[in-house]
Coordinates of C-alpha atoms and ligand atoms in Angstrom, one line a residue:
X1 CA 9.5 3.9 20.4
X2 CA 8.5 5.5 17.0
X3 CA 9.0 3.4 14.0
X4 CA 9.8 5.4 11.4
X5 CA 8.3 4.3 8.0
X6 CA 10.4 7.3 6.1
X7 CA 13.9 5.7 7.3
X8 CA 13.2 2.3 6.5
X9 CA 11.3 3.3 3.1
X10 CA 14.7 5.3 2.6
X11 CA 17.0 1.9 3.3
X12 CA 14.4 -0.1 1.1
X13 CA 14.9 2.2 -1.6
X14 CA 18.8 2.3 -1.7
X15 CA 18.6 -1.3 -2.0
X16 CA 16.3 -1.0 -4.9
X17 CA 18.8 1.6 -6.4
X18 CA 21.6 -0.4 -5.9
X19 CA 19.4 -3.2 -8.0
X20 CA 18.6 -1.0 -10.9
X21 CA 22.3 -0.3 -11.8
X22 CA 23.0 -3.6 -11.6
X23 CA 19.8 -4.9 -13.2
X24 CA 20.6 -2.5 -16.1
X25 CA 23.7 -3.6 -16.8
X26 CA 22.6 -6.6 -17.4
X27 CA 19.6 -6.7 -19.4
X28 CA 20.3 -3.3 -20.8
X29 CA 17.5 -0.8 -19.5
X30 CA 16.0 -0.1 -16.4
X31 CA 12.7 -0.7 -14.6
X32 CA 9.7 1.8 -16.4
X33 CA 6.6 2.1 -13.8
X34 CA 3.0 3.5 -15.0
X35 CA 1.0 5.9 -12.9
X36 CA -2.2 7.1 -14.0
X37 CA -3.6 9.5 -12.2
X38 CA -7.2 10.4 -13.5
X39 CA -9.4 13.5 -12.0
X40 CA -7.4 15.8 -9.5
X41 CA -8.4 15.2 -6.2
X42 CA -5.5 16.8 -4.3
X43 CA -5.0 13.8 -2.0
X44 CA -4.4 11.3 -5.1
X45 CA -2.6 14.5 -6.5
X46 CA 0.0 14.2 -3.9
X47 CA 0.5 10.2 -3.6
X48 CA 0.7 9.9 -7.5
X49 CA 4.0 12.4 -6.9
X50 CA 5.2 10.6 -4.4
X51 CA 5.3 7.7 -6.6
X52 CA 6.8 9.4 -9.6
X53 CA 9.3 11.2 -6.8
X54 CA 9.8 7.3 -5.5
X55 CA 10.4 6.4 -9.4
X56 CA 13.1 9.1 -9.9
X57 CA 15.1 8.5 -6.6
X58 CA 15.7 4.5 -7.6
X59 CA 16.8 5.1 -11.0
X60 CA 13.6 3.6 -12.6
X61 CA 12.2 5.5 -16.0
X62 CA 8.8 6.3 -15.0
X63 CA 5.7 7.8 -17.0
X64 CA 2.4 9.7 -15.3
X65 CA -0.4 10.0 -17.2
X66 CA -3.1 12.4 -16.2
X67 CA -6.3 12.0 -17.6
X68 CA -9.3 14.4 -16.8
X69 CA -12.3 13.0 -14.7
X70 CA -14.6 13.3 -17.7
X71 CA -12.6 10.3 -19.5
X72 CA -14.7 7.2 -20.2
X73 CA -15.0 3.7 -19.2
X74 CA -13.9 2.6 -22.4
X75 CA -11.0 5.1 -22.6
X76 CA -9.1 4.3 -20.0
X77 CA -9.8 0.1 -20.6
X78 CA -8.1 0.9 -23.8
X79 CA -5.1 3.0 -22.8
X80 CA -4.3 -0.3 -20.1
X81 CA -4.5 -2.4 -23.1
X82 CA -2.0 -0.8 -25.1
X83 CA 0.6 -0.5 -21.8
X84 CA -0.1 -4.0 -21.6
X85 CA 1.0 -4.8 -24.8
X86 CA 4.0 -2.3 -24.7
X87 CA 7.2 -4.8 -23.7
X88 CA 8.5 -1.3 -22.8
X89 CA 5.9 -1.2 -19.4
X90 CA 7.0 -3.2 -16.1
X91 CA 4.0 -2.3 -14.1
X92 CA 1.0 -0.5 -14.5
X93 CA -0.7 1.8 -11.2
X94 CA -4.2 2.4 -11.7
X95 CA -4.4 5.3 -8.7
X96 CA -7.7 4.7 -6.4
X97 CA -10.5 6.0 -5.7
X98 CA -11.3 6.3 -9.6
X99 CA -14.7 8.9 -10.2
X100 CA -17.5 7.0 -10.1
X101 CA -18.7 6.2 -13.7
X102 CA -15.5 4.2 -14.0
X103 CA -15.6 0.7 -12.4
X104 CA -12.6 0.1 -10.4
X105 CA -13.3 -3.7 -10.7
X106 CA -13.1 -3.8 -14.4
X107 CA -10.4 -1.1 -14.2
X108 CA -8.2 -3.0 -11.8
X109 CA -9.0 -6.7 -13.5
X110 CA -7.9 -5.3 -17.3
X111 CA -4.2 -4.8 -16.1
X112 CA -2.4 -7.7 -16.6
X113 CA -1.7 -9.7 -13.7
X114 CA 2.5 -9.8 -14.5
X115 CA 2.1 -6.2 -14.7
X116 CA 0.1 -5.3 -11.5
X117 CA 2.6 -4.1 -9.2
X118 CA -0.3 -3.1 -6.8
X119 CA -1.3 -6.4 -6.3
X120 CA -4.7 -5.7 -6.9
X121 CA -5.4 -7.9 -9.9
X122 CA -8.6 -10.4 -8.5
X123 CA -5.6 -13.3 -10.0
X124 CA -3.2 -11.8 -7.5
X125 CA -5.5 -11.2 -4.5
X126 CA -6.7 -15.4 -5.2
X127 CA -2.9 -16.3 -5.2
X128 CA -2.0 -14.5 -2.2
X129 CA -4.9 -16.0 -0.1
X130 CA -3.8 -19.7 -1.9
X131 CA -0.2 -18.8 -0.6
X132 CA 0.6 -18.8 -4.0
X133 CA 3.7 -16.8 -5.4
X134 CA 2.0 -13.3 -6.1
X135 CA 2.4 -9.6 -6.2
X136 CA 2.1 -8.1 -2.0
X137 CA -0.1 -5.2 -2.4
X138 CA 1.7 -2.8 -1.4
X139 CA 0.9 -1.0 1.8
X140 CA -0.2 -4.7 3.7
X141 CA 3.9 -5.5 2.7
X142 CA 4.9 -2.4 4.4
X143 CA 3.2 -2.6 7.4
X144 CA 4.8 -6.2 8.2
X145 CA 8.1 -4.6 7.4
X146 CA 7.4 -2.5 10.1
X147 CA 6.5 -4.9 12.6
X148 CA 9.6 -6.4 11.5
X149 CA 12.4 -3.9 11.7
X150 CA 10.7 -2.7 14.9
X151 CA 11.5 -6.3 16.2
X152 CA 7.8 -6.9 17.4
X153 CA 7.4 -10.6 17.4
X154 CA 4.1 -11.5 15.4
X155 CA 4.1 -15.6 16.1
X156 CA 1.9 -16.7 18.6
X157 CA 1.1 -12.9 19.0
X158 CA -2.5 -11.6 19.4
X159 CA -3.5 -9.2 16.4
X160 CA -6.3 -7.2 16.1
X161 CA -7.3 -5.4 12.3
X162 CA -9.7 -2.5 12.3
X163 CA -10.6 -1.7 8.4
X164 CA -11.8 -4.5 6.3
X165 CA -10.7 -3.0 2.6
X166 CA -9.3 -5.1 -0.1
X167 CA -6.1 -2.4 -0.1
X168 CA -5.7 -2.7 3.6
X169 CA -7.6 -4.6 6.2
X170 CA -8.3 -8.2 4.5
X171 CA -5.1 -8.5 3.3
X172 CA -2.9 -7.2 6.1
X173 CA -5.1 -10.0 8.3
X174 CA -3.6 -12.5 5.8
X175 CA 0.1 -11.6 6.1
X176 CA -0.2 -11.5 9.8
X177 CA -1.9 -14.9 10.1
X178 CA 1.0 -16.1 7.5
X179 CA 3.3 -15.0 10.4
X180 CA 1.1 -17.3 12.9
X181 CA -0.8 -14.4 14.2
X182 CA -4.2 -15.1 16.3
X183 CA -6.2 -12.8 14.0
X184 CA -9.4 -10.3 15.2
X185 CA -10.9 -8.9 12.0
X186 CA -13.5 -6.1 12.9
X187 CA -14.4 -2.7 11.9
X188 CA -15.2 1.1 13.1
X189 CA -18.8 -0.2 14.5
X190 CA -17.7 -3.4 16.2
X191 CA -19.4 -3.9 19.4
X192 CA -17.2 -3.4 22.9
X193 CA -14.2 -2.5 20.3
X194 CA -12.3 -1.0 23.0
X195 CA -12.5 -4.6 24.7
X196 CA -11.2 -6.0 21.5
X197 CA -8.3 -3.7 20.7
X198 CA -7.6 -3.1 24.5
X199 CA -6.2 -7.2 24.4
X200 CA -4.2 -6.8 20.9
X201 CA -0.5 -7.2 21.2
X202 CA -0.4 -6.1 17.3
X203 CA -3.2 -3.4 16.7
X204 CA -3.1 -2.4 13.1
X205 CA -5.6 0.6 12.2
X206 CA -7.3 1.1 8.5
X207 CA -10.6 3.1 8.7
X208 CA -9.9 6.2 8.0
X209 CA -11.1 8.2 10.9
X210 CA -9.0 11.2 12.4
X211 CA -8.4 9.9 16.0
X212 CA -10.3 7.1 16.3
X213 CA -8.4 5.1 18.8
X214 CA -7.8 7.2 22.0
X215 CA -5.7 5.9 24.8
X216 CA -8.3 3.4 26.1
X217 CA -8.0 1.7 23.5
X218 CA -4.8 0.4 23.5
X219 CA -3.3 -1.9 25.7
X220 CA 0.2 -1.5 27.7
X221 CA 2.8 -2.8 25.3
X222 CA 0.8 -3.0 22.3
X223 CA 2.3 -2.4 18.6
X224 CA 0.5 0.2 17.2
X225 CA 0.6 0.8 13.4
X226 CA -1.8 3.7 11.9
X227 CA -2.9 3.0 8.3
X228 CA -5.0 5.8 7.9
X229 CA -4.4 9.4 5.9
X230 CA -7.1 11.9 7.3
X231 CA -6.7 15.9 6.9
X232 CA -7.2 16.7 11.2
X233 CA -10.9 18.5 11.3
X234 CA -9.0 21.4 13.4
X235 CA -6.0 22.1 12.1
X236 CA -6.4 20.4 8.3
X237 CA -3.0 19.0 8.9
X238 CA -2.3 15.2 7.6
X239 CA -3.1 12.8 10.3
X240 CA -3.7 8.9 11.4
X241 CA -6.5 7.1 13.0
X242 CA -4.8 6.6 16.1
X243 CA -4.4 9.8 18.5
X244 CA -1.1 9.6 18.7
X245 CA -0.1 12.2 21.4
X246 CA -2.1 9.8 23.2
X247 CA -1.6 6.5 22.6
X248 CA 2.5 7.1 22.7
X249 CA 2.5 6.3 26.3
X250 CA 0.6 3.2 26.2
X251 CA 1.9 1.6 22.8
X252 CA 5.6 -0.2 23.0
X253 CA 6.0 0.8 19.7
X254 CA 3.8 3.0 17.2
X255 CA 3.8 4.5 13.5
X256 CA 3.0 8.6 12.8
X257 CA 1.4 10.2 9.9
X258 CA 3.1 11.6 8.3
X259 CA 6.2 9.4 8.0
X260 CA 4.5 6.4 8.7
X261 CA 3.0 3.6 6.3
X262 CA 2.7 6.2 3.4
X263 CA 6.6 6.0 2.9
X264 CA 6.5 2.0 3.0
X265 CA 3.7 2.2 0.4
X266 CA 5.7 3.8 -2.3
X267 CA 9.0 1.8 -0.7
X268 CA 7.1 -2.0 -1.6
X269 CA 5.4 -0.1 -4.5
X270 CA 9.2 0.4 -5.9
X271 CA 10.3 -3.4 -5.0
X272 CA 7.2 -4.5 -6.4
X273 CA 7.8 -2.9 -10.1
X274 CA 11.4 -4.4 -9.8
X275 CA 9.9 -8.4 -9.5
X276 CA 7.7 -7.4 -12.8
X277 CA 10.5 -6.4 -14.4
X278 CA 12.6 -9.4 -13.8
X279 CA 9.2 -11.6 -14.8
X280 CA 9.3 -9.3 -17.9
X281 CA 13.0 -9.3 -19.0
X282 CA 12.9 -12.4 -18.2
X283 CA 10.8 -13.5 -21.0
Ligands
L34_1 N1 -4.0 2.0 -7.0 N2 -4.5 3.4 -5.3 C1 -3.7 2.5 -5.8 N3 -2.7 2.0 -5.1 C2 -2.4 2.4 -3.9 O1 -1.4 1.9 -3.2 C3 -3.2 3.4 -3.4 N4 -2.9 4.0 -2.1 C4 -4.0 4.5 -1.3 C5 -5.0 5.3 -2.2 N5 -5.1 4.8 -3.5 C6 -4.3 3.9 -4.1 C7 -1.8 4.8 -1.9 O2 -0.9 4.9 -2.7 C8 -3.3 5.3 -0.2 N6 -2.0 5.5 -0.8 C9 -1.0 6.3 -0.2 C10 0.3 6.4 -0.7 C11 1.2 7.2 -0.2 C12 0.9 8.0 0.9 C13 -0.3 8.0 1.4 C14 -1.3 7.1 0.9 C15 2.0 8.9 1.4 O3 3.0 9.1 0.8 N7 1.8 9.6 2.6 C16 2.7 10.5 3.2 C17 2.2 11.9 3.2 C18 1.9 12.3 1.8 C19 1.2 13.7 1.9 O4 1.8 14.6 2.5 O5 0.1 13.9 1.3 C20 2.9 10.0 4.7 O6 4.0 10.3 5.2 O7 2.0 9.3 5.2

């Protein structure tokens, strides 16, 4: 079976629509999400847009700010400070990788922690592994919704993480073991990984490698959800980690890319905005 991460994203985001009108009714505007997109690398190009296309679709007001990749340091610090201080701003998106004379650290730590609807903030990232109330980061979120409306039982269920990035791998393995998952956290050069993933009931995939896992790899039965965007070497076309054409017959269940955990990225991304707005109206 295929789970589709565009249908669900699709369901998540009428909810969230439904929310807004209500929401702004009541405290009389609607949610405003912060994109800033700086450089233009064509991948980050296209995910800021799906944001801002996200934004549109669930009724929230919603601002991206393009800044060249010549900006400074100092710059950008500043313009987060302002859209911190504007009671107009919900939630502020940095959008990663940032060019590299800009620390994404400092970056990603000058947002304010209410406003950090990535979940990135180092506050946010300590609360969630003190299973303290925080911000999900975004795509981790989706890819248990996934599990979840696929009906793949993740108690007491072997799961095995490949990709050990603060967006992705460490804290997907923390939402899993939440759910009582026995958790395997490895990498692309973990030795005997075939022996490793090959036992996973859960195999969840974040390295960014076209077709990295081929069919020996997975187990019969296994849930199989591909966090990776690559451009395929061959045919420059978007694809996964996982060979999928592959994989299909061995995996119970399984994500593609396109249509996969990109949608449920911007999907929690839109949820996310709407639990720092009610923090901010709120106030
Ligand atoms: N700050 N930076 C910040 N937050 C994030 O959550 C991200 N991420 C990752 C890169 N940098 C970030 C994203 O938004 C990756 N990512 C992301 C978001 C959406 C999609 C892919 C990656 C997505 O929509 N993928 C579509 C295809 C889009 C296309 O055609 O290019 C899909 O169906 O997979």
């Amino acid at each position: 079976m295929i789970i589709s991460g565009t249908s669900l994203a699709a369901e998540i985001k009428k909810g969230v629509a439904a929310d807004v009108v209500k929401y702004k009714e009541q405290y009389g505007r609607e949610p405003h999400l912060v994109v800033i997109l700086v450089g233009e690398d064509p991948a980050s190009v296209s995910y800021v847009t799906g944001k801002a296309k996200d934004s549109e679709e669930v009724g929230f007001k919603n601002t991206t700010i393009r800044r060249p990749a010549e900006i400074t340091e100092e710059e950008i610090l500043n313009l987060i400070g302002e859209l911190n201080e504007d009671k107009g701003v919900d939630g502020i998106l940095v959008q990663l990788p940032l060019p590299k004379h800009i620390s994404e650290e400092k970056v990603i730590a000058a947002i304010s922690k209410e406003k950090d609807v990535d979940g990135f903030h180092p506050l946010n990232v300590a609360a969630l592994w003190q299973k303290q109330e925080c911000i999900l980061p975004c795509t981790p979120k989706g890819v248990i919704k996934l599990l979840d409306k696929a009906g793949v039982e993740i108690a007491g269920k072997k799961a095995v993480v490949i990709g050990r990035s603060n967006i992705v791998g460490l804290p997907v393995s923390k939402l899993l073991l939440d759910r009582n998952a026995t958790v395997t956290m490895c990498h692309s050069r973990t030795k005997n990984l075939a022996e490793v993933t090959r036992k996973a009931d859960i195999l969840v995939v974040a390295i960014g490698r076209p077709k990295f896992i081929t069919a020996d790899m997975v187990g019969e039965g296994a849930a199989v959800i591909d966090v990776g965007v690559n451009r395929d070497p061959e045919t420059g076309k978007l694809c996964g980690d996982v060979d999928f054409a592959a994989c299909q017959e061995k995996a119970s269940v399984i994500t593609p890319v396109p249509g996969g955990c990109g949608p449920m990225t911007r999907a929690c991304l839109m949820e996310n905005t709407i639990e720092c707005y009610l923090n901010q109206v709120a106030k």
